mmCIF file of C-alpha atoms in Angstrom:
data_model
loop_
_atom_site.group_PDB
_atom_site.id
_atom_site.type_symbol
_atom_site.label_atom_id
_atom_site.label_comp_id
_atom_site.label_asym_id
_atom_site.label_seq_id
_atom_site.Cartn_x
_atom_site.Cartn_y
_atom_site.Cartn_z
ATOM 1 C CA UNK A 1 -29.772 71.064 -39.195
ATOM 2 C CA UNK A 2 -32.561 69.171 -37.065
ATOM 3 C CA UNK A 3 -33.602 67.564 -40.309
ATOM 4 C CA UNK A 4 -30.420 66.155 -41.185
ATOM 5 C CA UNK A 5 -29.744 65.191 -37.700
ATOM 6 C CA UNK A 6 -32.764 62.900 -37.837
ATOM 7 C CA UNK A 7 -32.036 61.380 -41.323
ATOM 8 C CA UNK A 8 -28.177 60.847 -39.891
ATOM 9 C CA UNK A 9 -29.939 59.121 -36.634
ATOM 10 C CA UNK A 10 -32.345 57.144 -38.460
ATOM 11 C CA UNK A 11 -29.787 55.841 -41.320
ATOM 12 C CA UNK A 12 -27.458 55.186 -38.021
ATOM 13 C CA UNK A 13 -30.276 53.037 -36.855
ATOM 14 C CA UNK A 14 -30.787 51.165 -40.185
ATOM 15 C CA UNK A 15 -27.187 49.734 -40.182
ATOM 16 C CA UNK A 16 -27.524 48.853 -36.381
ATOM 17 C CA UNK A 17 -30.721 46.768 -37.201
ATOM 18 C CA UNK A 18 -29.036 45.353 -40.153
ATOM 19 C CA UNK A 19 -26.376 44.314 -38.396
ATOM 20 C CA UNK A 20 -27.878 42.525 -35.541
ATOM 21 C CA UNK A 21 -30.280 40.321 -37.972
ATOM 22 C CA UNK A 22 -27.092 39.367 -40.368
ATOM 23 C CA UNK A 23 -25.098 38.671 -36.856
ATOM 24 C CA UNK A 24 -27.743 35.963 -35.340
ATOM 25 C CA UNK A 25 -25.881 34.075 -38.262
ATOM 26 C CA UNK A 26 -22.184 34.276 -37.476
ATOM 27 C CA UNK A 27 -21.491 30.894 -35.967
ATOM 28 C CA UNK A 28 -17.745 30.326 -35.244
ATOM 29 C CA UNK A 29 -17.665 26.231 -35.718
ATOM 30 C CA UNK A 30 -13.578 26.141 -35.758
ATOM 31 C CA UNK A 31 -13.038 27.763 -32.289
ATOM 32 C CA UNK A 32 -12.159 25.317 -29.667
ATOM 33 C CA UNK A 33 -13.480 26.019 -26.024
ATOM 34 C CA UNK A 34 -10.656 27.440 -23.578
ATOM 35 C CA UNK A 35 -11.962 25.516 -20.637
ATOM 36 C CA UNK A 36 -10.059 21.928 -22.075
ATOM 37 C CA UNK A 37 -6.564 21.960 -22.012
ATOM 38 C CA UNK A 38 -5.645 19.929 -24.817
ATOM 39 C CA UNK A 39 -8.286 21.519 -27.195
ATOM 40 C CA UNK A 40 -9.945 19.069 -28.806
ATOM 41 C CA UNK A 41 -11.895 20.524 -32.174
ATOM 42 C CA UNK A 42 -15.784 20.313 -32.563
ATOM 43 C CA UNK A 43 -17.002 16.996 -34.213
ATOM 44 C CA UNK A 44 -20.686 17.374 -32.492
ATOM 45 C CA UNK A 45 -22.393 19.529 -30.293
ATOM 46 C CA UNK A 46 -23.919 18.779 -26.957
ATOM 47 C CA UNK A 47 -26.976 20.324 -28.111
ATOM 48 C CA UNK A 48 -27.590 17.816 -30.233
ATOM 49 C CA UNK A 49 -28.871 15.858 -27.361
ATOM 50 C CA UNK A 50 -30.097 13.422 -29.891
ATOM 51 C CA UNK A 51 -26.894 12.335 -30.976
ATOM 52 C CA UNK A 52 -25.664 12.691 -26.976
ATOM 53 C CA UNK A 53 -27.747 9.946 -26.089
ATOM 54 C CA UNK A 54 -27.232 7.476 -29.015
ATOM 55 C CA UNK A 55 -23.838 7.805 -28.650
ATOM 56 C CA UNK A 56 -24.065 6.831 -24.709
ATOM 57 C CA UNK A 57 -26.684 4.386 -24.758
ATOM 58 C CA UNK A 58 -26.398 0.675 -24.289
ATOM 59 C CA UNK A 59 -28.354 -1.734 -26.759
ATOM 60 C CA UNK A 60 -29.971 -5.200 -25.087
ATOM 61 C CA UNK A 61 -27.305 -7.196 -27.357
ATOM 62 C CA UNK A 62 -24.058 -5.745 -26.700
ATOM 63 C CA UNK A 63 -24.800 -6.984 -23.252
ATOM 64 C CA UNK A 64 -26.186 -10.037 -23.802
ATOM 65 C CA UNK A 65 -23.930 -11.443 -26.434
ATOM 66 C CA UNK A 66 -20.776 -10.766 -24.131
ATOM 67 C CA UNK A 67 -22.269 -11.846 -20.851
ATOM 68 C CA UNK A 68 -23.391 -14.634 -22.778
ATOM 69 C CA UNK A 69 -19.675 -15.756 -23.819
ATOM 70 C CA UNK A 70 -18.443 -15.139 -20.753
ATOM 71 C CA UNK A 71 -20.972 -17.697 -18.870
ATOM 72 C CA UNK A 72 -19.914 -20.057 -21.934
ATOM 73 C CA UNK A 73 -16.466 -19.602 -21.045
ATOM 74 C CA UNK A 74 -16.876 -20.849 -17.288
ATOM 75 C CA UNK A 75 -18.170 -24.002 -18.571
ATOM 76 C CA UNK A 76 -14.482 -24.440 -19.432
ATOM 77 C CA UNK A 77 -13.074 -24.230 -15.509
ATOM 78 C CA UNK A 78 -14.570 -27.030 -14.211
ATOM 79 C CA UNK A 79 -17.026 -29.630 -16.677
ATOM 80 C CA UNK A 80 -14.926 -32.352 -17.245
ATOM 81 C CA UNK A 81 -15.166 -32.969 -21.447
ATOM 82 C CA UNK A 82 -14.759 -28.501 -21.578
ATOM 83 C CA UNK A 83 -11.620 -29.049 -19.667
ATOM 84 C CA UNK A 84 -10.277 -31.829 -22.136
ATOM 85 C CA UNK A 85 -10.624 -29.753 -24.915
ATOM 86 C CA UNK A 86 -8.932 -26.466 -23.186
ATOM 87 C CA UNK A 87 -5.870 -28.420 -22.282
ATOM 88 C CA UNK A 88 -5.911 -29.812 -25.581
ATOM 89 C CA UNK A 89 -6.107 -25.915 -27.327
ATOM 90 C CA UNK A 90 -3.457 -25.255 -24.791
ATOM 91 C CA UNK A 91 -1.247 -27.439 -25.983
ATOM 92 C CA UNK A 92 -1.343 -26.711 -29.508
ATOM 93 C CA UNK A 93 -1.087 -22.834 -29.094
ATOM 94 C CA UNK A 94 1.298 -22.180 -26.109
ATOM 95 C CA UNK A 95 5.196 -21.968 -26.362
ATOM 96 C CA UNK A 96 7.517 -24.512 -27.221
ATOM 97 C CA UNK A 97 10.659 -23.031 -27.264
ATOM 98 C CA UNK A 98 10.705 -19.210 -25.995
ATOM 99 C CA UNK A 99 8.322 -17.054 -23.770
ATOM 100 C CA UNK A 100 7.359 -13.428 -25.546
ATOM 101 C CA UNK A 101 6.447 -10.666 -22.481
ATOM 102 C CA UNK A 102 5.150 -8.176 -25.036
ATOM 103 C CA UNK A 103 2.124 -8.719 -23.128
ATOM 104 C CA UNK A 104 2.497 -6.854 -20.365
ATOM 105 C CA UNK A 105 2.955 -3.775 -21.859
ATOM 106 C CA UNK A 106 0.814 -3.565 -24.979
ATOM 107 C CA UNK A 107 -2.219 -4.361 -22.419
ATOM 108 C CA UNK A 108 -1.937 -0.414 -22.020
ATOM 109 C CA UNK A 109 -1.271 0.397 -25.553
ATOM 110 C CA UNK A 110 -4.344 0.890 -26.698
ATOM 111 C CA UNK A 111 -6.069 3.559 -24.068
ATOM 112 C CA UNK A 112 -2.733 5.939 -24.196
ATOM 113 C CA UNK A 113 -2.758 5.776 -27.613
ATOM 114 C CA UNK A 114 -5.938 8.122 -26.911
ATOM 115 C CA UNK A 115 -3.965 10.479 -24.949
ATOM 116 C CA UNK A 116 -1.090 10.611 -27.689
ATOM 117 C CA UNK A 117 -2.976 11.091 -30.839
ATOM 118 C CA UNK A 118 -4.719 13.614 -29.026
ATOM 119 C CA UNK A 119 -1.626 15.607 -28.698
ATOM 120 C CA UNK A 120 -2.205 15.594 -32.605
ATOM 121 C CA UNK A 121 -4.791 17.587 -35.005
ATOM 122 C CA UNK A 122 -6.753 14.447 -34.809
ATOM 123 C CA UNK A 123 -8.843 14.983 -31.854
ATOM 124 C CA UNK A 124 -11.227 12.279 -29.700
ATOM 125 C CA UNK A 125 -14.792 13.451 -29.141
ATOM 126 C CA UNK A 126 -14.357 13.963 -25.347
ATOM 127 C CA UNK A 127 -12.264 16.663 -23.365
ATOM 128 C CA UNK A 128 -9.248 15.544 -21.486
ATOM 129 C CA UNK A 129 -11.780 15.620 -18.125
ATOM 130 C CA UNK A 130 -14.633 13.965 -19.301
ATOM 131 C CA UNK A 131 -12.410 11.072 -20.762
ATOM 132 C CA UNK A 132 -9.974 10.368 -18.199
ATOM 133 C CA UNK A 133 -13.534 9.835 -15.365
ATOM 134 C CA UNK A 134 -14.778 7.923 -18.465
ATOM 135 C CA UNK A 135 -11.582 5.704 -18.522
ATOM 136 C CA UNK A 136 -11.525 5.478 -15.019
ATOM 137 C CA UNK A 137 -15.133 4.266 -14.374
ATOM 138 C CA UNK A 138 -14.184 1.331 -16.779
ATOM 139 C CA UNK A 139 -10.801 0.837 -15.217
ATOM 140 C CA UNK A 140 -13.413 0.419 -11.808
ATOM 141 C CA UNK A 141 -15.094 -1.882 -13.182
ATOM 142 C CA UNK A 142 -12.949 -4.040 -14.780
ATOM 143 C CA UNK A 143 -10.917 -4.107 -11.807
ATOM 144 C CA UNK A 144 -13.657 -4.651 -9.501
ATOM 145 C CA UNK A 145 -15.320 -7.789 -12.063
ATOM 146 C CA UNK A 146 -12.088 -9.870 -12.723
ATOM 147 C CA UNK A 147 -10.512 -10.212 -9.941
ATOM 148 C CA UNK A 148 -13.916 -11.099 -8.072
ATOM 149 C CA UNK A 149 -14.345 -13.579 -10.510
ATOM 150 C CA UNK A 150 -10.700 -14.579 -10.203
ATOM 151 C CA UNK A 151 -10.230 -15.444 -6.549
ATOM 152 C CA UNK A 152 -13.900 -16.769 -6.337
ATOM 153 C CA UNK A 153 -13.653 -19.104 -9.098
ATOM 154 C CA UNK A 154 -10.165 -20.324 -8.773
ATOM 155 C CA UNK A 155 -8.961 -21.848 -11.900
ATOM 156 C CA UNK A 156 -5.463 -22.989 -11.638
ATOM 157 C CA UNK A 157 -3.024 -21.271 -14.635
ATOM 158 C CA UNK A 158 -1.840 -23.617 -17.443
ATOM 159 C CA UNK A 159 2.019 -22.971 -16.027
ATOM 160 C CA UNK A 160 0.485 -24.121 -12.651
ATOM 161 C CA UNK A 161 1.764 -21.179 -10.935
ATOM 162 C CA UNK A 162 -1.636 -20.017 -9.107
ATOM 163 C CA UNK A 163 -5.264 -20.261 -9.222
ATOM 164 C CA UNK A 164 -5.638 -17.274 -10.245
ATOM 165 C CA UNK A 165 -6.497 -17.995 -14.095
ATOM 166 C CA UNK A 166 -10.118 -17.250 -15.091
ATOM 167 C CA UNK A 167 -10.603 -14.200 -16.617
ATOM 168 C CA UNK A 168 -7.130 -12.904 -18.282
ATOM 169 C CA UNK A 169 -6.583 -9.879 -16.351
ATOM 170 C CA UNK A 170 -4.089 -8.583 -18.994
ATOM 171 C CA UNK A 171 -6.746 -9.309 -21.748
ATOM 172 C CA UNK A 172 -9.491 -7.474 -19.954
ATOM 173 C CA UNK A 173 -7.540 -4.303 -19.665
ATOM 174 C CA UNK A 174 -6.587 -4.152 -23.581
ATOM 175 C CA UNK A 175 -9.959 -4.894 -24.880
ATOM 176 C CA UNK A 176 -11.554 -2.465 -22.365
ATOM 177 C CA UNK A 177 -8.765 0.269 -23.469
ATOM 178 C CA UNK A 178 -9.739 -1.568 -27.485
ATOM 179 C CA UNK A 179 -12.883 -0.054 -26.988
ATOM 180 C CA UNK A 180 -12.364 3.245 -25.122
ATOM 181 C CA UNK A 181 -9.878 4.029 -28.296
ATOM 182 C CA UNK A 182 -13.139 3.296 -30.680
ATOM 183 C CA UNK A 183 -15.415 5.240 -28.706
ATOM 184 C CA UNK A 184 -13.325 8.202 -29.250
ATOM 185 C CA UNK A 185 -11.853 7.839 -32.487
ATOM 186 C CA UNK A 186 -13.991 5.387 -34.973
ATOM 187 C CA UNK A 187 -16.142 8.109 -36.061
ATOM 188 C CA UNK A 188 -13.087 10.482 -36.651
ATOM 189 C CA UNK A 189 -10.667 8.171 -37.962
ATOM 190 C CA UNK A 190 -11.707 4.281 -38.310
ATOM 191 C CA UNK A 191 -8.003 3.524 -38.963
ATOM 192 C CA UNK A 192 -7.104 5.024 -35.249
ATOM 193 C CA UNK A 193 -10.553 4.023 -34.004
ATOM 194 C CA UNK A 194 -10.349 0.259 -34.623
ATOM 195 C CA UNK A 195 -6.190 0.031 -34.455
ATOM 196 C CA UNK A 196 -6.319 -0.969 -31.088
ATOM 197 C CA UNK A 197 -8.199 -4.343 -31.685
ATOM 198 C CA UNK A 198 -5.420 -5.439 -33.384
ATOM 199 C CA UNK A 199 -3.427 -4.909 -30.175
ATOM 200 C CA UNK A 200 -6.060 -6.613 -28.280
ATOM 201 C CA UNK A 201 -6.060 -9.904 -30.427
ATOM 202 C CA UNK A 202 -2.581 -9.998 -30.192
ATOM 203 C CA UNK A 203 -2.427 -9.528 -26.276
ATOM 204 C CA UNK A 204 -5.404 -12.114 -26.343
ATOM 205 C CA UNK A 205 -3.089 -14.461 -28.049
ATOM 206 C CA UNK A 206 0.262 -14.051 -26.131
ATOM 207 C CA UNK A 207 -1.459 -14.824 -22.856
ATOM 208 C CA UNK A 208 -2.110 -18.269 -24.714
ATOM 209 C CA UNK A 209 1.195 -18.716 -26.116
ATOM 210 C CA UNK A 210 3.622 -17.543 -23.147
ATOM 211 C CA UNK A 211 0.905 -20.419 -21.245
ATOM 212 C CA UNK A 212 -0.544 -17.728 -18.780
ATOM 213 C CA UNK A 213 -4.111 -18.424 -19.723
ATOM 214 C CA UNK A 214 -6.216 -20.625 -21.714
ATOM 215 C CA UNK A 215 -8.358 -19.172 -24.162
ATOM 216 C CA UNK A 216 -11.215 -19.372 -22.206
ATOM 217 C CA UNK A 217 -9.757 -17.131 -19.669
ATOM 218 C CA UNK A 218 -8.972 -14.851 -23.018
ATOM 219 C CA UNK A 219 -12.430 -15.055 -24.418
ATOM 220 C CA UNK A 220 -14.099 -14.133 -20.870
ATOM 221 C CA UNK A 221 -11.739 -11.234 -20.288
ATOM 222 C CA UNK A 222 -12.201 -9.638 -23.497
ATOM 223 C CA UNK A 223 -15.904 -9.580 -23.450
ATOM 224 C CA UNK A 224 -15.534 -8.242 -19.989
ATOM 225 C CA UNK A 225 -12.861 -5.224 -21.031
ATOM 226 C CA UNK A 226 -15.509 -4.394 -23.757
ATOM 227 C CA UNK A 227 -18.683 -4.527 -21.186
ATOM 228 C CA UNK A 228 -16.641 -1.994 -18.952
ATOM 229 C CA UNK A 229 -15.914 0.631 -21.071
ATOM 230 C CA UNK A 230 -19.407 0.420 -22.254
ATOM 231 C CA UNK A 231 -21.187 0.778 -18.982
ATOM 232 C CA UNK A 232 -18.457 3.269 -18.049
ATOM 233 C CA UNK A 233 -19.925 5.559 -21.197
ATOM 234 C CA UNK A 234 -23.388 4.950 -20.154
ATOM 235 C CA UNK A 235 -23.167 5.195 -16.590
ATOM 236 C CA UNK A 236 -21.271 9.041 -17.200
ATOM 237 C CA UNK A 237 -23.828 10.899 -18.317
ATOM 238 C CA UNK A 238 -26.402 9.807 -15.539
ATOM 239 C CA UNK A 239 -23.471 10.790 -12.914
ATOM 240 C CA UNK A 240 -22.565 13.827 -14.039
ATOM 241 C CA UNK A 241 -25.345 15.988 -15.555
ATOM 242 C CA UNK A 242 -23.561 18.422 -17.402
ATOM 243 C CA UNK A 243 -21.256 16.495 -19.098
ATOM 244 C CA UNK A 244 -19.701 18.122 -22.031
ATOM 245 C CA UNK A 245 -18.727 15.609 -25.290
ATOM 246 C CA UNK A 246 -16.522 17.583 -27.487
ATOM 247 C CA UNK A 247 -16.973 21.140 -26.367
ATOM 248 C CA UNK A 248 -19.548 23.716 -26.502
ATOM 249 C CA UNK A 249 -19.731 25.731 -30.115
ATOM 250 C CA UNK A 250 -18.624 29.475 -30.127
ATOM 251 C CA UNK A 251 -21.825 31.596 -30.712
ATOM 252 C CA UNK A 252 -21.622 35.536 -31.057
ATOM 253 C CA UNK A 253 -24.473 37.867 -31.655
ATOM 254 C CA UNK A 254 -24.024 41.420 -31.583
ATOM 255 C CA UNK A 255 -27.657 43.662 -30.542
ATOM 256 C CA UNK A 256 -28.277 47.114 -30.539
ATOM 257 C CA UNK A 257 -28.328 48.873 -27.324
ATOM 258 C CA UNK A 258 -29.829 52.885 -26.422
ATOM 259 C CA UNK A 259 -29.747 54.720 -23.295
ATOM 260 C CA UNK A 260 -29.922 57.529 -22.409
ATOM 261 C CA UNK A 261 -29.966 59.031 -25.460
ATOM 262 C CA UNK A 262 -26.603 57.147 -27.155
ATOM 263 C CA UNK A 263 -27.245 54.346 -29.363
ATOM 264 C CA UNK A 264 -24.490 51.385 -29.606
ATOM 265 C CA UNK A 265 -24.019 47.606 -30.397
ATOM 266 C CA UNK A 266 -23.904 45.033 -27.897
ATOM 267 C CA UNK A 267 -21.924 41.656 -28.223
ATOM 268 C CA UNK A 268 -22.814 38.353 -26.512
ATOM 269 C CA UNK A 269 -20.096 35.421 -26.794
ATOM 270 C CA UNK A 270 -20.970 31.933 -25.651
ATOM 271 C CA UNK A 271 -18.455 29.259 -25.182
#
């Protein structure tokens, strides 16, 4: 009887051995962390804090090359011959007959189409939290850029009705909310991811047209909407530490546990 008791304890032991080494290999990639309210599936991990960084780190050029248009835009305010040739733009691509005010709505087209598609299976790589401070800090500092530029510069409107002109406020916002729809959804679905451009060209254009701006004020505000989300993605990380893109994956591994003389299985779950 004590024999067989010790073959039955040993054999018992066996299985619980064999089952913790095959459980360090049950990964659970499809479960969704509870913690975000709209559930958004895994696309990457956060331990992959190689791909973290890329995918919040500026390059020297996508600075440069938009600062660098808007400082070639300002020529257009006040140098004589720039001016000529604004007014002259202006006048072919403005309205003749009929204002269209699509404008001032599809300026926020673009960043709640984020929040609606995420309602969807399709899912942005940030949690509702992470990308509403994102969206936010870029709101910030848009805000905070054009209309410093605005009532320090001056430019008069091409309707005349205030100096108010340079950068387009309304194209600045699109083009910012452009880009925060890319962030989130160009390496999930490029036909979401890049929609939103469209939208921005067209708000870009109906400024022109309904004779709020010149293009100029167009070109200045959409390389500033574009510079804003992108320091609002960089800038994120560095402010809050434990930032989590996408969520956390599920782990579980199951150990075997004795005391006082009983022998079980332990579980650990990390979400």
């Amino acid at each position: 009887m004590f024999l067989f008791s010790m073959l039955l304890e040993r054999r018992l032991l066996f299985v619980v051995i064999t089952i913790f080494f095959l459980s360090i290999k049950i990964k659970a990639n499809e479960v969704v962390a509870l913690n975000d309210s709209l559930q958004p599936k895994v696309s990457y991990l956060v331990e992959d804090r190689t791909h973290f960084h890329e995918f919040h780190k500026i390059s020297v050029p996508e600075v440069v090359v938009p600062a660098a248009v808007v400082g070639v835009s300002s020529f257009f305010v006040r140098k004589e011959k720039f001016v000529k040739l604004k007014e002259k733009i202006q006048s072919v691509l403005s309205y003749k007959e009929k204002k269209m005010r699509a404008d001032d709505w599809f300026q926020y087209l673009p960043m709640a189409t984020v929040y609606g598609v995420n309602f969807t299976k399709l899912k942005g790589v940030h949690n509702f939290k992470d990308r509403t401070i994102i969206l936010a800090l870029a709101y910030l500092t848009m805000g905070t850029v054009v209309n410093t530029m605005k009532y320090t510069i001056c430019e008069k409107r091409p309707d005349g009705s205030s100096l108010n002109s340079f950068p387009s406020g309304h194209t600045a916002t699109v083009f910012m909310g452009a880009d925060f729809l890319r962030k989130e959804y160009a390496s999930i679905s490029p036909w979401v991811g890049y929609s939103g451009y469209l939208v921005a060209l067209a708000t870009g254009y109906l400024r022109i047209y309904n004779n709020r701006h010149y293009f100029n004020d167009v070109l200045a505000g959409a390389c500033i909407g574009i510079l804003s989300t992108k320091f609002a993605y960089w800038i994120y990380p560095l402010i809050f530490k434990r930032m989590a893109c996408k969520n956390h994956r599920f782990r579980m591994v199951t150990f075997p546990v004795y005391q006082e003389g009983s022998w079980g299985i332990g579980m650990k779950m990390q979400f």
